[in-house]
mmCIF file of C-alpha atoms in Angstrom:
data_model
loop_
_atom_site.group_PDB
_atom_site.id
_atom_site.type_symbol
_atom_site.label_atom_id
_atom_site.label_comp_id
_atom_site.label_asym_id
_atom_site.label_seq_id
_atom_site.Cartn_x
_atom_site.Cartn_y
_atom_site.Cartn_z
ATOM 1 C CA UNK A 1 17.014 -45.019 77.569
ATOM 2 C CA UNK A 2 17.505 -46.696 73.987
ATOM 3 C CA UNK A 3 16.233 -45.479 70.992
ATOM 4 C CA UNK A 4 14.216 -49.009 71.217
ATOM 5 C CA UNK A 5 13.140 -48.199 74.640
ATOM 6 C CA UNK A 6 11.513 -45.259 73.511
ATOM 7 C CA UNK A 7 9.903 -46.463 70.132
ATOM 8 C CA UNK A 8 8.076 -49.123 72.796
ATOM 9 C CA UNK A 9 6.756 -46.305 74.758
ATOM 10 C CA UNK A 10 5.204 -44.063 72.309
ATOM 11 C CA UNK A 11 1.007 -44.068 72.838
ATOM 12 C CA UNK A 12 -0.787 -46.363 71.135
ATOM 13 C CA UNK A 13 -3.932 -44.851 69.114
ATOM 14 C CA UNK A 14 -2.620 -41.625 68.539
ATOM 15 C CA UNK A 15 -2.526 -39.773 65.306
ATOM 16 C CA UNK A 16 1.325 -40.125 64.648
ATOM 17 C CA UNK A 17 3.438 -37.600 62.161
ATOM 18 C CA UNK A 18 4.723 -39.845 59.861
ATOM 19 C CA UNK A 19 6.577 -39.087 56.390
ATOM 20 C CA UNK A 20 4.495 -40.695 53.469
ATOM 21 C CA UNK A 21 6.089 -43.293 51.188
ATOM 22 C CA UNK A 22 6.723 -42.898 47.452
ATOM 23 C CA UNK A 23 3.545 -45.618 46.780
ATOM 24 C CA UNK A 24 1.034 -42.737 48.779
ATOM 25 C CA UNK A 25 1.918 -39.546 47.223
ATOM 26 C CA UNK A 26 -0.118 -40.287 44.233
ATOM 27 C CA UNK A 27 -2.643 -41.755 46.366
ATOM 28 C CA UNK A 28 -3.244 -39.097 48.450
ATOM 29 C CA UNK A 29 -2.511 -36.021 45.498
ATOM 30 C CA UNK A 30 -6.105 -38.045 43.468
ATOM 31 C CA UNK A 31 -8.032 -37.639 46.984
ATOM 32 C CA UNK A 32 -7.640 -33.547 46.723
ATOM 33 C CA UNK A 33 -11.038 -32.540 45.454
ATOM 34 C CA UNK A 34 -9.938 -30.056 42.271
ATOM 35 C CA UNK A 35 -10.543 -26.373 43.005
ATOM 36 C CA UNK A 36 -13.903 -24.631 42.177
ATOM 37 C CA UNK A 37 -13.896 -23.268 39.052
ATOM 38 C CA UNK A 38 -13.613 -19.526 39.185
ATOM 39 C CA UNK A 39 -17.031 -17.366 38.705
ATOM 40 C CA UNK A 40 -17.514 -14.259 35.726
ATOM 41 C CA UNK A 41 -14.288 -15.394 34.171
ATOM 42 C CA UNK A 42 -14.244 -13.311 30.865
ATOM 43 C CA UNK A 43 -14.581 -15.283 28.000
ATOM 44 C CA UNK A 44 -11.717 -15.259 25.083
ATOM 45 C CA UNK A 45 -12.020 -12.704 22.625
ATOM 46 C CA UNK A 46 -12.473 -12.943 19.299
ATOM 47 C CA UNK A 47 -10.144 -11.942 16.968
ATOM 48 C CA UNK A 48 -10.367 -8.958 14.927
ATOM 49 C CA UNK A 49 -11.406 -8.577 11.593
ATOM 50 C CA UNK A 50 -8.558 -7.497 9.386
ATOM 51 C CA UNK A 51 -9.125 -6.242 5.635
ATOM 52 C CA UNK A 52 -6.064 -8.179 3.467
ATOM 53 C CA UNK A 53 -4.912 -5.474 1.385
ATOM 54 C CA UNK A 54 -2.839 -6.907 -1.818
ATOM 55 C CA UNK A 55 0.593 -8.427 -1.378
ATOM 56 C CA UNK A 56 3.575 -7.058 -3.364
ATOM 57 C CA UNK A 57 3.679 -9.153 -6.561
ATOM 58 C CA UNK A 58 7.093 -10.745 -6.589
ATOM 59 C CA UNK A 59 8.291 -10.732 -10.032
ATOM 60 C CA UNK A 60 11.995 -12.101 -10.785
ATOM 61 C CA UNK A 61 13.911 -11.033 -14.259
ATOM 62 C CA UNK A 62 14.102 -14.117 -15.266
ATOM 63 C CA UNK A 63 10.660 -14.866 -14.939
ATOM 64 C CA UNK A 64 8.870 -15.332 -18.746
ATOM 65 C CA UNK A 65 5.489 -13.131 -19.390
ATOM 66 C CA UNK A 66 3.767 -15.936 -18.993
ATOM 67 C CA UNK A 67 5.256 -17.164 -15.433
ATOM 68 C CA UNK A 68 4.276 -13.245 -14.714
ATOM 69 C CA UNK A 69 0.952 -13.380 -15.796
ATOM 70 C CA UNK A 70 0.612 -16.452 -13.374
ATOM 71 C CA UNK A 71 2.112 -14.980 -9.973
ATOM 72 C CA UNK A 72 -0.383 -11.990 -10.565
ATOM 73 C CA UNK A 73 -3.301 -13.575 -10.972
ATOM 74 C CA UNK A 74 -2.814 -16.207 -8.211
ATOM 75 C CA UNK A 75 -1.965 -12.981 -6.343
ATOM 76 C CA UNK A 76 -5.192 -11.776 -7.283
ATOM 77 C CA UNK A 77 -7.342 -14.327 -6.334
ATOM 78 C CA UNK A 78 -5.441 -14.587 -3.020
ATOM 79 C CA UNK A 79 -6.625 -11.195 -2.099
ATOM 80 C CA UNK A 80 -10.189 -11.974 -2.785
ATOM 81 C CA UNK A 81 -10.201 -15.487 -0.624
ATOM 82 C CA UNK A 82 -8.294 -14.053 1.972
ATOM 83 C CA UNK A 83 -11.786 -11.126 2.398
ATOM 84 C CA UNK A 84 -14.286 -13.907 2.729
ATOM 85 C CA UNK A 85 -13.944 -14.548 6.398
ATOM 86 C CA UNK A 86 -14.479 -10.479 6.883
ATOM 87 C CA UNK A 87 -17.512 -10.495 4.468
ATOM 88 C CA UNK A 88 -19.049 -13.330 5.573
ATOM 89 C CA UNK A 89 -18.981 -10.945 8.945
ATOM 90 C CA UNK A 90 -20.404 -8.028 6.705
ATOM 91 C CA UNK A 91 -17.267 -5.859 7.681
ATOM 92 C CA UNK A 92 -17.472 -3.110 4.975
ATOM 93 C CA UNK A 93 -13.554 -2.884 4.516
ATOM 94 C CA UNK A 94 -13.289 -6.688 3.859
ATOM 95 C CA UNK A 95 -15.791 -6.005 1.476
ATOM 96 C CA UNK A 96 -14.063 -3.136 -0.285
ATOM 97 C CA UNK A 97 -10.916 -4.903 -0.357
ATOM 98 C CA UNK A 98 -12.410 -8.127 -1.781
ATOM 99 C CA UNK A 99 -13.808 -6.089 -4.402
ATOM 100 C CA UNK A 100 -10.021 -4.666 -4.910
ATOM 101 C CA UNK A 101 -8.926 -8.097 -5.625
ATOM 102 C CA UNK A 102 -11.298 -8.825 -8.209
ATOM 103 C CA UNK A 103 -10.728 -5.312 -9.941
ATOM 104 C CA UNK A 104 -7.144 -6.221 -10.055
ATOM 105 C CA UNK A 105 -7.935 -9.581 -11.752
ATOM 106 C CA UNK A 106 -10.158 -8.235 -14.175
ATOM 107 C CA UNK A 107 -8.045 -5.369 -15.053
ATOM 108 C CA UNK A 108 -4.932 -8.132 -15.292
ATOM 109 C CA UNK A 109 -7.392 -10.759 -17.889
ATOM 110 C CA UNK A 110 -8.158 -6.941 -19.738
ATOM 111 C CA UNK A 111 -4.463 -6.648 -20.407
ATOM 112 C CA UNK A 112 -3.795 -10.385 -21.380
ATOM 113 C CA UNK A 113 -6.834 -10.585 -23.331
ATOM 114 C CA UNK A 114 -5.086 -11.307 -26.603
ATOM 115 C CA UNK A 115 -2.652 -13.668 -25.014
ATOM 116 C CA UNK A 116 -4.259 -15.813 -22.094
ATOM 117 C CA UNK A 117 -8.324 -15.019 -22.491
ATOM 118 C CA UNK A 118 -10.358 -16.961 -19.886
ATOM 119 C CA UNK A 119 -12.808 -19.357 -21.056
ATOM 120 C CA UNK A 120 -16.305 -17.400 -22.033
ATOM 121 C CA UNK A 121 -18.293 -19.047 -19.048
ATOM 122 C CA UNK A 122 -15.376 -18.206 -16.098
ATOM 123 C CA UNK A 123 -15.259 -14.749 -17.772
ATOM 124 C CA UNK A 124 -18.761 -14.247 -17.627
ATOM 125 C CA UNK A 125 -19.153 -15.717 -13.891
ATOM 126 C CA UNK A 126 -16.489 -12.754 -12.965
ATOM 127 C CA UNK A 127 -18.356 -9.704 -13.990
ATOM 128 C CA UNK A 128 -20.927 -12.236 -12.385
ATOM 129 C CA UNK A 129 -19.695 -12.296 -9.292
ATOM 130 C CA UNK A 130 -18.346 -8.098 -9.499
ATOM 131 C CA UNK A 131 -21.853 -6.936 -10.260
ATOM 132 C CA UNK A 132 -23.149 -8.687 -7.570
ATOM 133 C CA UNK A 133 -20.780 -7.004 -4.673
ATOM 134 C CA UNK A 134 -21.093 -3.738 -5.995
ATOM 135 C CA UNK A 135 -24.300 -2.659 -5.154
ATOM 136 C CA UNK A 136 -23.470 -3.226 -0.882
ATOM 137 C CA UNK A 137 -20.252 -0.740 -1.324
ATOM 138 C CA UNK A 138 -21.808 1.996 -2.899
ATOM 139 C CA UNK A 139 -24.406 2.078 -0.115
ATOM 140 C CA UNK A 140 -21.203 2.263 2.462
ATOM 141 C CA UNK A 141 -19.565 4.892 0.447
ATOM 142 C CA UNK A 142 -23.202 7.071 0.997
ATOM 143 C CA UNK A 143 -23.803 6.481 4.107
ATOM 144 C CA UNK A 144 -19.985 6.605 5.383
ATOM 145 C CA UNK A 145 -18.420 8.738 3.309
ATOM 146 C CA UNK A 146 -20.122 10.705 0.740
ATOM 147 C CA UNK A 147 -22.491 12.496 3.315
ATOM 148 C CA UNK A 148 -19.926 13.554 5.279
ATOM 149 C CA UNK A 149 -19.016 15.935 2.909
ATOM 150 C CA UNK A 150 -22.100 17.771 3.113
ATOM 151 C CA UNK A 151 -22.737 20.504 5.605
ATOM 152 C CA UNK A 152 -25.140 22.207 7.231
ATOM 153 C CA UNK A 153 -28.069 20.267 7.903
ATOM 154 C CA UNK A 154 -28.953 17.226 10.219
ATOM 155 C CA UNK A 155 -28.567 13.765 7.740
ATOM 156 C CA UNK A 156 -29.442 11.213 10.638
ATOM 157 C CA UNK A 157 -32.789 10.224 9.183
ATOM 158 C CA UNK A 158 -31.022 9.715 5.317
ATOM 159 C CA UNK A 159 -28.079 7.710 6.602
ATOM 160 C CA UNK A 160 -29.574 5.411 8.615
ATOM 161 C CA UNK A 161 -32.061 4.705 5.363
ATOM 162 C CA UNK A 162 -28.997 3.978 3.440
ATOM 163 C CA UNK A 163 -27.396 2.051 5.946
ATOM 164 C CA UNK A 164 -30.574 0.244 5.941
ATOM 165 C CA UNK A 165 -30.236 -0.733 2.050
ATOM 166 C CA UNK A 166 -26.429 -1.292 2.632
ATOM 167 C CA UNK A 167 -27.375 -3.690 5.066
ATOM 168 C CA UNK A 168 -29.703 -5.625 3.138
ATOM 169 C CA UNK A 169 -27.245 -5.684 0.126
ATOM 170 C CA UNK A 170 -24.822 -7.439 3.054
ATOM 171 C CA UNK A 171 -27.155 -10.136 3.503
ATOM 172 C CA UNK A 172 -27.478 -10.770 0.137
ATOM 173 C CA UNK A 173 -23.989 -11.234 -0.494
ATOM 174 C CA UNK A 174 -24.011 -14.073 2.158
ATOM 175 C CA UNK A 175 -26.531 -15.860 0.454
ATOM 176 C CA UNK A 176 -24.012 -15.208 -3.141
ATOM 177 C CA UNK A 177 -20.715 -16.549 -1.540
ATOM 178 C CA UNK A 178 -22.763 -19.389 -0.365
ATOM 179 C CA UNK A 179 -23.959 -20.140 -3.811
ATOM 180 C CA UNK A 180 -22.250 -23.198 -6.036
ATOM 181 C CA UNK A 181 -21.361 -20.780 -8.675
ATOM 182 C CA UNK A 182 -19.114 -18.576 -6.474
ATOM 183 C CA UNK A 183 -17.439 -22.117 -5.410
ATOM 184 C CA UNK A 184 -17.155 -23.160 -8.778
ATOM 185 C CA UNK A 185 -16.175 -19.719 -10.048
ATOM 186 C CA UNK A 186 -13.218 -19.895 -7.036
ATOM 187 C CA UNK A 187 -12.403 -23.580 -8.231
ATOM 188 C CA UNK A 188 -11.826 -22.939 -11.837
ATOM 189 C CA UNK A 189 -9.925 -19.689 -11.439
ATOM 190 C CA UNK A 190 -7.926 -21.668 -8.991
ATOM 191 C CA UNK A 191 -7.346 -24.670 -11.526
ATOM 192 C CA UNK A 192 -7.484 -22.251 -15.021
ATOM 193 C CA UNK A 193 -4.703 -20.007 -13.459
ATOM 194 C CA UNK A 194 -2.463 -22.963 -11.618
ATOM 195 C CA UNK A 195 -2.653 -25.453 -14.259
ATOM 196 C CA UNK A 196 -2.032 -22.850 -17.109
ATOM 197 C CA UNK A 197 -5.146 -24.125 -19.023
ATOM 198 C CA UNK A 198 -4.861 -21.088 -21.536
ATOM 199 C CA UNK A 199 -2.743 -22.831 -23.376
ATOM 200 C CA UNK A 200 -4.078 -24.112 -26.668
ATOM 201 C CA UNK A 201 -1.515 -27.206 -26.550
ATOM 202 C CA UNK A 202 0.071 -29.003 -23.488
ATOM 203 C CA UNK A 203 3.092 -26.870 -24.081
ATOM 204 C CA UNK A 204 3.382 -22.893 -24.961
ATOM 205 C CA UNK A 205 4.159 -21.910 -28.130
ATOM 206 C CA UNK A 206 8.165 -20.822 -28.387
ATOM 207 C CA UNK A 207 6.735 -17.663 -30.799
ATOM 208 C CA UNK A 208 4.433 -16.425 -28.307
ATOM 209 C CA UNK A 209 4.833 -13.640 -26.167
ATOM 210 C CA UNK A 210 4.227 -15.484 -23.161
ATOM 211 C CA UNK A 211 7.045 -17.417 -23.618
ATOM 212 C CA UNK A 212 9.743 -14.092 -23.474
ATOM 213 C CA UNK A 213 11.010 -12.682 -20.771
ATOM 214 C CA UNK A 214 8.569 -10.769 -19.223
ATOM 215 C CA UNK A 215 10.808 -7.301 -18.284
ATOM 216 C CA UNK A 216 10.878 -7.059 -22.377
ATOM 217 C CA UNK A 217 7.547 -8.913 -23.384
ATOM 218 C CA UNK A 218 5.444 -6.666 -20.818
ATOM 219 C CA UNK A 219 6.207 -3.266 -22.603
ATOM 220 C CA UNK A 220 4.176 -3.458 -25.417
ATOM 221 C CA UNK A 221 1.053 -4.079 -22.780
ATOM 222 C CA UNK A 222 2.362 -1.055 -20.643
ATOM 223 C CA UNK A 223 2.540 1.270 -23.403
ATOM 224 C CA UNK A 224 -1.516 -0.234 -24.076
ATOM 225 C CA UNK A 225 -2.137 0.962 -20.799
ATOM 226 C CA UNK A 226 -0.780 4.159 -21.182
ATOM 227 C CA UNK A 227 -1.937 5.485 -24.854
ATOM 228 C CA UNK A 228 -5.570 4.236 -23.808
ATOM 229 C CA UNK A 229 -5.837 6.372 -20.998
ATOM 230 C CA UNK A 230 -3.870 9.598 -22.966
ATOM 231 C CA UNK A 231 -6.737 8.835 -25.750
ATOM 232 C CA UNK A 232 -9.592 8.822 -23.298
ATOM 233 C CA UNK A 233 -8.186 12.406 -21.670
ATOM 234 C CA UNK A 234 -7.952 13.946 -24.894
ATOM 235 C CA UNK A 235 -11.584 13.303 -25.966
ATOM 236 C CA UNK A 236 -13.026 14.194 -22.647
ATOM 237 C CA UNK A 237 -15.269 17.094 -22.855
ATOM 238 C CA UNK A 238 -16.435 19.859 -19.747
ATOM 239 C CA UNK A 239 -19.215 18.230 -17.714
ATOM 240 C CA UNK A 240 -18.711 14.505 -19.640
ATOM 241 C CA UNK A 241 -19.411 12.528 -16.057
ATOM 242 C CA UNK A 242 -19.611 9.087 -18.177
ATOM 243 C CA UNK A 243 -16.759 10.243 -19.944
ATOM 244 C CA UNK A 244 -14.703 11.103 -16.378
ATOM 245 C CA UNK A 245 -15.778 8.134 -15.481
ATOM 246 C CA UNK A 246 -14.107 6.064 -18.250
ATOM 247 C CA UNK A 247 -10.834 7.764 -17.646
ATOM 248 C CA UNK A 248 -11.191 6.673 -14.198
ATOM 249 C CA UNK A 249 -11.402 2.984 -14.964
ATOM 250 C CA UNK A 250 -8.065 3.799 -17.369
ATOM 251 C CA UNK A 251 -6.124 5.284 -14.852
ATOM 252 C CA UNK A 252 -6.623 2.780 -12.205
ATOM 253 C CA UNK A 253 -5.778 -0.491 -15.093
ATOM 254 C CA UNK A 254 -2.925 2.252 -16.140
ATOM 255 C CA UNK A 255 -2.196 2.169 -12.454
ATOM 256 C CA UNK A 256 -2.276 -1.452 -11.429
ATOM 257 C CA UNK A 257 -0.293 -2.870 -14.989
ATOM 258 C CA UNK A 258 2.836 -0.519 -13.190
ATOM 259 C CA UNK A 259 2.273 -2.326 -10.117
ATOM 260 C CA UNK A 260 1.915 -5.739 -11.379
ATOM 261 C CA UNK A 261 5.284 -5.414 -13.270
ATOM 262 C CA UNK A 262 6.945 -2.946 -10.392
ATOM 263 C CA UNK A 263 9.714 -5.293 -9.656
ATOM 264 C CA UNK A 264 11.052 -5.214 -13.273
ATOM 265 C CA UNK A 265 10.788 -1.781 -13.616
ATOM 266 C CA UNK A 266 12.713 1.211 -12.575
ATOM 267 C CA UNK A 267 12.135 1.821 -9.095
ATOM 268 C CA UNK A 268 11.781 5.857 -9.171
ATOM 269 C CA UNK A 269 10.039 5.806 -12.590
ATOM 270 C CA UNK A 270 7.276 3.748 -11.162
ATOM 271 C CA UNK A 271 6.864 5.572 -8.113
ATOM 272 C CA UNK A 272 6.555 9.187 -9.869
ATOM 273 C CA UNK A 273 3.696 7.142 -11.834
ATOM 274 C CA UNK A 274 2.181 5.741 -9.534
ATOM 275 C CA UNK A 275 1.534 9.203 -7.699
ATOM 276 C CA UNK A 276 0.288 10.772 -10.583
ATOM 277 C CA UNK A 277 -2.158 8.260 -11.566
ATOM 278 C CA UNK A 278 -3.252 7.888 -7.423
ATOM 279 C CA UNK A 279 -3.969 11.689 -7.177
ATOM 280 C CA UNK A 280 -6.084 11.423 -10.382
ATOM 281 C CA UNK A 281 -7.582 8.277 -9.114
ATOM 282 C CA UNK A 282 -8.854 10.256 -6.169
ATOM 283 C CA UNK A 283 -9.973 13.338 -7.564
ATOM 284 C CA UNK A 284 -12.021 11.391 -10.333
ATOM 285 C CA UNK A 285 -13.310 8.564 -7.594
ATOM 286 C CA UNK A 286 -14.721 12.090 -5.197
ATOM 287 C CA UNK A 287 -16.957 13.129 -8.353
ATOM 288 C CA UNK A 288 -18.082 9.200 -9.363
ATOM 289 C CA UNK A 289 -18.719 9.003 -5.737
ATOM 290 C CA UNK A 290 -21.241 11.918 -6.170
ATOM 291 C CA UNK A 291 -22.291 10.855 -9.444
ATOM 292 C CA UNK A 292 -23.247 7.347 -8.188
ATOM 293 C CA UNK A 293 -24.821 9.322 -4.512
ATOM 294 C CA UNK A 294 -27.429 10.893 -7.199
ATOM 295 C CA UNK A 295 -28.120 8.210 -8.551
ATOM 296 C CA UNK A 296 -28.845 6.506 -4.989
ATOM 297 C CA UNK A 297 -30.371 9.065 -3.286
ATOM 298 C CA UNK A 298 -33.230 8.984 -6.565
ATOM 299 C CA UNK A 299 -34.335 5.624 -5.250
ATOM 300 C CA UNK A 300 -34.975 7.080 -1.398
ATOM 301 C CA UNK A 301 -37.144 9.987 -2.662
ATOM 302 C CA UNK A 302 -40.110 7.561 -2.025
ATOM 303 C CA UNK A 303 -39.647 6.806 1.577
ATOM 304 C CA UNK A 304 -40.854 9.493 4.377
ATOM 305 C CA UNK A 305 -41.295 12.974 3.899
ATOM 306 C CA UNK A 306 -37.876 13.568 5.980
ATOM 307 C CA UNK A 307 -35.796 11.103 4.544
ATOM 308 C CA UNK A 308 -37.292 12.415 1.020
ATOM 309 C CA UNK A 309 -36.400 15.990 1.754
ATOM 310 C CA UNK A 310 -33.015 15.245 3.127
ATOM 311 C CA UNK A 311 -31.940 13.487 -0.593
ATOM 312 C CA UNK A 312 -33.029 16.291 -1.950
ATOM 313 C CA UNK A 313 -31.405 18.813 -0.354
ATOM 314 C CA UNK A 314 -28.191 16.268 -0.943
ATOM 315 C CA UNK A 315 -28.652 15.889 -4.212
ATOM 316 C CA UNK A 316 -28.861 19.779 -4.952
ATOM 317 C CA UNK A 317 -25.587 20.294 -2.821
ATOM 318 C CA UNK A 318 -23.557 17.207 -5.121
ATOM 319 C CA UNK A 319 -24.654 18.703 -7.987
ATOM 320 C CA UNK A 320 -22.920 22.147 -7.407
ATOM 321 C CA UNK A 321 -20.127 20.280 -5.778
ATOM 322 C CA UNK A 322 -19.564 18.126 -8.493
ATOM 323 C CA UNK A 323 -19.437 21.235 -11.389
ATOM 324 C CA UNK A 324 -16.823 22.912 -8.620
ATOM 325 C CA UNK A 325 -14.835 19.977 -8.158
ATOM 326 C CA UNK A 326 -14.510 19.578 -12.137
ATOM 327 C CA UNK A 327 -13.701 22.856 -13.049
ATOM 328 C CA UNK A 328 -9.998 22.162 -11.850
ATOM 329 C CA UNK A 329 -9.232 19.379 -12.694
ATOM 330 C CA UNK A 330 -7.954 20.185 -16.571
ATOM 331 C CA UNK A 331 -4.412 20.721 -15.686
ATOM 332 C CA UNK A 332 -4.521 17.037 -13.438
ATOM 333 C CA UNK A 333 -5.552 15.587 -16.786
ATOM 334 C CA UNK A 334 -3.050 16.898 -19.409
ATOM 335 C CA UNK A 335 -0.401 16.141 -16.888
ATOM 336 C CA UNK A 336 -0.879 12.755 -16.469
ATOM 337 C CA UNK A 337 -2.027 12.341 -19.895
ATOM 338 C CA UNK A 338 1.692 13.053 -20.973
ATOM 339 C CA UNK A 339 3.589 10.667 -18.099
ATOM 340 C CA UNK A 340 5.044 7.229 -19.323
ATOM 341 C CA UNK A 341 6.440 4.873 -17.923
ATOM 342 C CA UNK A 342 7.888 3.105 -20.824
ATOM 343 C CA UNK A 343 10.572 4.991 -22.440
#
C-alpha cells in the first residue's frame, strides 16, 4: 500500500498526534494558566544596621594645609551623614558613632580656629546639634555599660528605668534630625567646607599658612595639641574629676590631630602615640563614665522605692570605684604628658 493509500485511510474524527507549527507555540505557551503562587514564602530581610566608623583620611605630601583641612572635614561630616539611617532606627552604635563624627569635626574647627573659623551661626548650630545627641548616649552608656561593672546585687528594676529615659532621649532625636536647622546645619557645612568659604577673598592669601604644604604647616598645630594637654596634666590635682575630665577632652583632640595628619607623619611615631593617648583615653572615659552615672542616677532617686534604692546603692559603689580607679593613674599621666610626636 502507498504512503497515499494509507494517509486516505486514517479515521476521520479522531484526536490525531500532530507536531505544532512555529505560528502555535506562542499560542498555546499564553493558554498555560501561570502557577499558583507559593504559600508562607518568607519575606526579604532587611538589611542590617551597620555603625560607619571613620574612614582613613587620605592626605598626599603635596597636599597644602589648607587642601588638608578640607579632606578632613568633608571626612568628618561624611561620618556623621553616613549614621543617620542607623539613628533614625535608634540603633545606639549609629548613634555613638555619629556623635564620633561630630567630635572629630569640632575638635578639627578647635585646631583651625585661627586659620579657617566657621561663621558664628554654623558654629553655634554645631555645639547645637552635639548637645542635643548627648543626653540619649549617656543613658546607653548606664544602662549598657556602666552597670555592668557593678556587682552583687539584682539592677533589673534601675536599668530598665534608664533604658526607659534613653529611649525617650531616642525619640527626641528623631524629631531633631527632622528639624530645618539640622538640614540647614548639614547644607552649610556641606557648602562652607566644599566651596572653601573661609576665605576672606576669592583666592587664599600666598602668606597664609593654609597655603604651605601641609606636612610642614601642620606642626606648629601638632605641637598646640600636645603642650595643651602636657599643661592640663601638670595642673591636675588628686580627686580633680572636672579637672580629669578636661585632660580627657585634650587627649582625645591630642589624639585625633595625629590621626588627621597620619599619612604625613612617621608611621611608627604615630602609632606609639596613638597607643598612649588610647590607653589614657580609656582609663579617663571609665571614671567620666562614673562621674556622669552619678550624676544620672540623682535624677532616678524620685521614682519607686526599688528603683530609688538600687541608685543608691550604685552610686555608693562608683564613688569608691572611682577614688580606686584614680589612685593609679599618676604614672599614665606623666608618661604621656612627656610623648611628642613632633620632634
Amino acid at each position: 500500500m502507498s504512503k497515499q493509500q494509507k494517509e486516505k485511510l486514517a479515521p476521520q474524527g479522531k484526536d490525531v498526534a500532530i507536531a505544532p507549527t512555529e505560528q502555535q507555540v506562542p499560542q498555546q505557551a499564553a493558554a498555560v494558566a501561570p502557577p499558583e503562587p507559593q504559600q508562607d514564602q518568607p519575606l526579604p530581610k532587611e538589611e542590617p544596621i551597620r555603625p560607619v566608623k571613620a574612614e582613613p583620611v587620605r592626605l598626599r605630601g603635596r597636599m597644602t594645609l589648607e587642601d588638608a583641612f578640607q579632606s578632613i572635614g568633608l571626612n568628618c561630616v561624611q561620618q556623621i551623614e553616613a549614621n543617620l539611617p542607623g539613628v533614625g532606627k535608634q540603633n545606639v552604635e549609629s548613634l555613638h558613632q555619629m556623635r564620633v563624627g561630630l567630635r572629630r569635626l569640632r575638635a578639627l574647627l578647635a585646631m583651625f580656629e585661627d586659620l579657617a573659623a566657621p561663621p558664628v551661626a554654623l558654629h553655634a548650630d554645631i555645639e547645637w546639634l552635639s548637645g542635643e545627641l548627648g543626653p540619649a548616649r549617656d543613658w546607653d552608656v548606664l544602662a549598657d555599660s556602666t552597670l555592668d561593672r557593678v556587682q552583687g546585687f539584682d539592677s533589673t528594676a534601675l536599668r530598665q528605668a534608664a533604658h526607659e529615659r534613653a529611649n525617650a532621649h531616642h525619640a527626641h532625636i528623631l524629631n531633631v534630625l527632622r528639624e530645618p536647622r539640622y538640614v540647614e546645619l548639614m547644607t552649610q557645612l556641606n557648602e562652607w567646607l566644599g566651596e572653601r568659604r573661609w576665605r576672606p577673598e576669592a583666592t587664599l592669601d600666598k602668606d597664609s599658612p593654609l597655603a604651605e604644604r601641609a606636612a610642614r604647616a601642620a606642626l606648629p598645630l601638632l605641637r598646640k595639641a600636645e603642650k595643651r594637654l602636657a599643661k592640663r596634666i601638670d595642673g591636675l590635682d588628686d580627686g580633680d574629676a572636672p579637672g580629669r575630665h578636661r585632660v580627657r577632652i585634650a587627649a582625645k583632640k591630642a589624639r585625633y590631630a595625629a590621626e588627621f595628619f597620619r599619612d604625613l607623619l612617621p608611621a611608627r611615631r604615630v602609632k606609639r602615640y596613638v597607643g598612649h593617648l588610647e590607653k589614657l583615653q580609656d582609663r579617663l572615659g571609665l571614671l567620666n563614665d562614673m562621674a556622669v552615672a552619678d550624676h544620672l542616677l540623682e535624677e532616678l532617686k524620685g521614682g519607686s522605692s526599688q528603683v530609688a534604692k538600687q541608685a543608691a546603692y550604685v552610686r555608693g559603689y562608683m564613688a569608691a570605684s572611682s577614688e580606686a580607679d584614680a589612685q593609679g593613674l599618676a604614672k599614665t599621666l606623666a608618661d604621656v604628658a612627656k610623648r611628642r610626636i613632633t620632634r
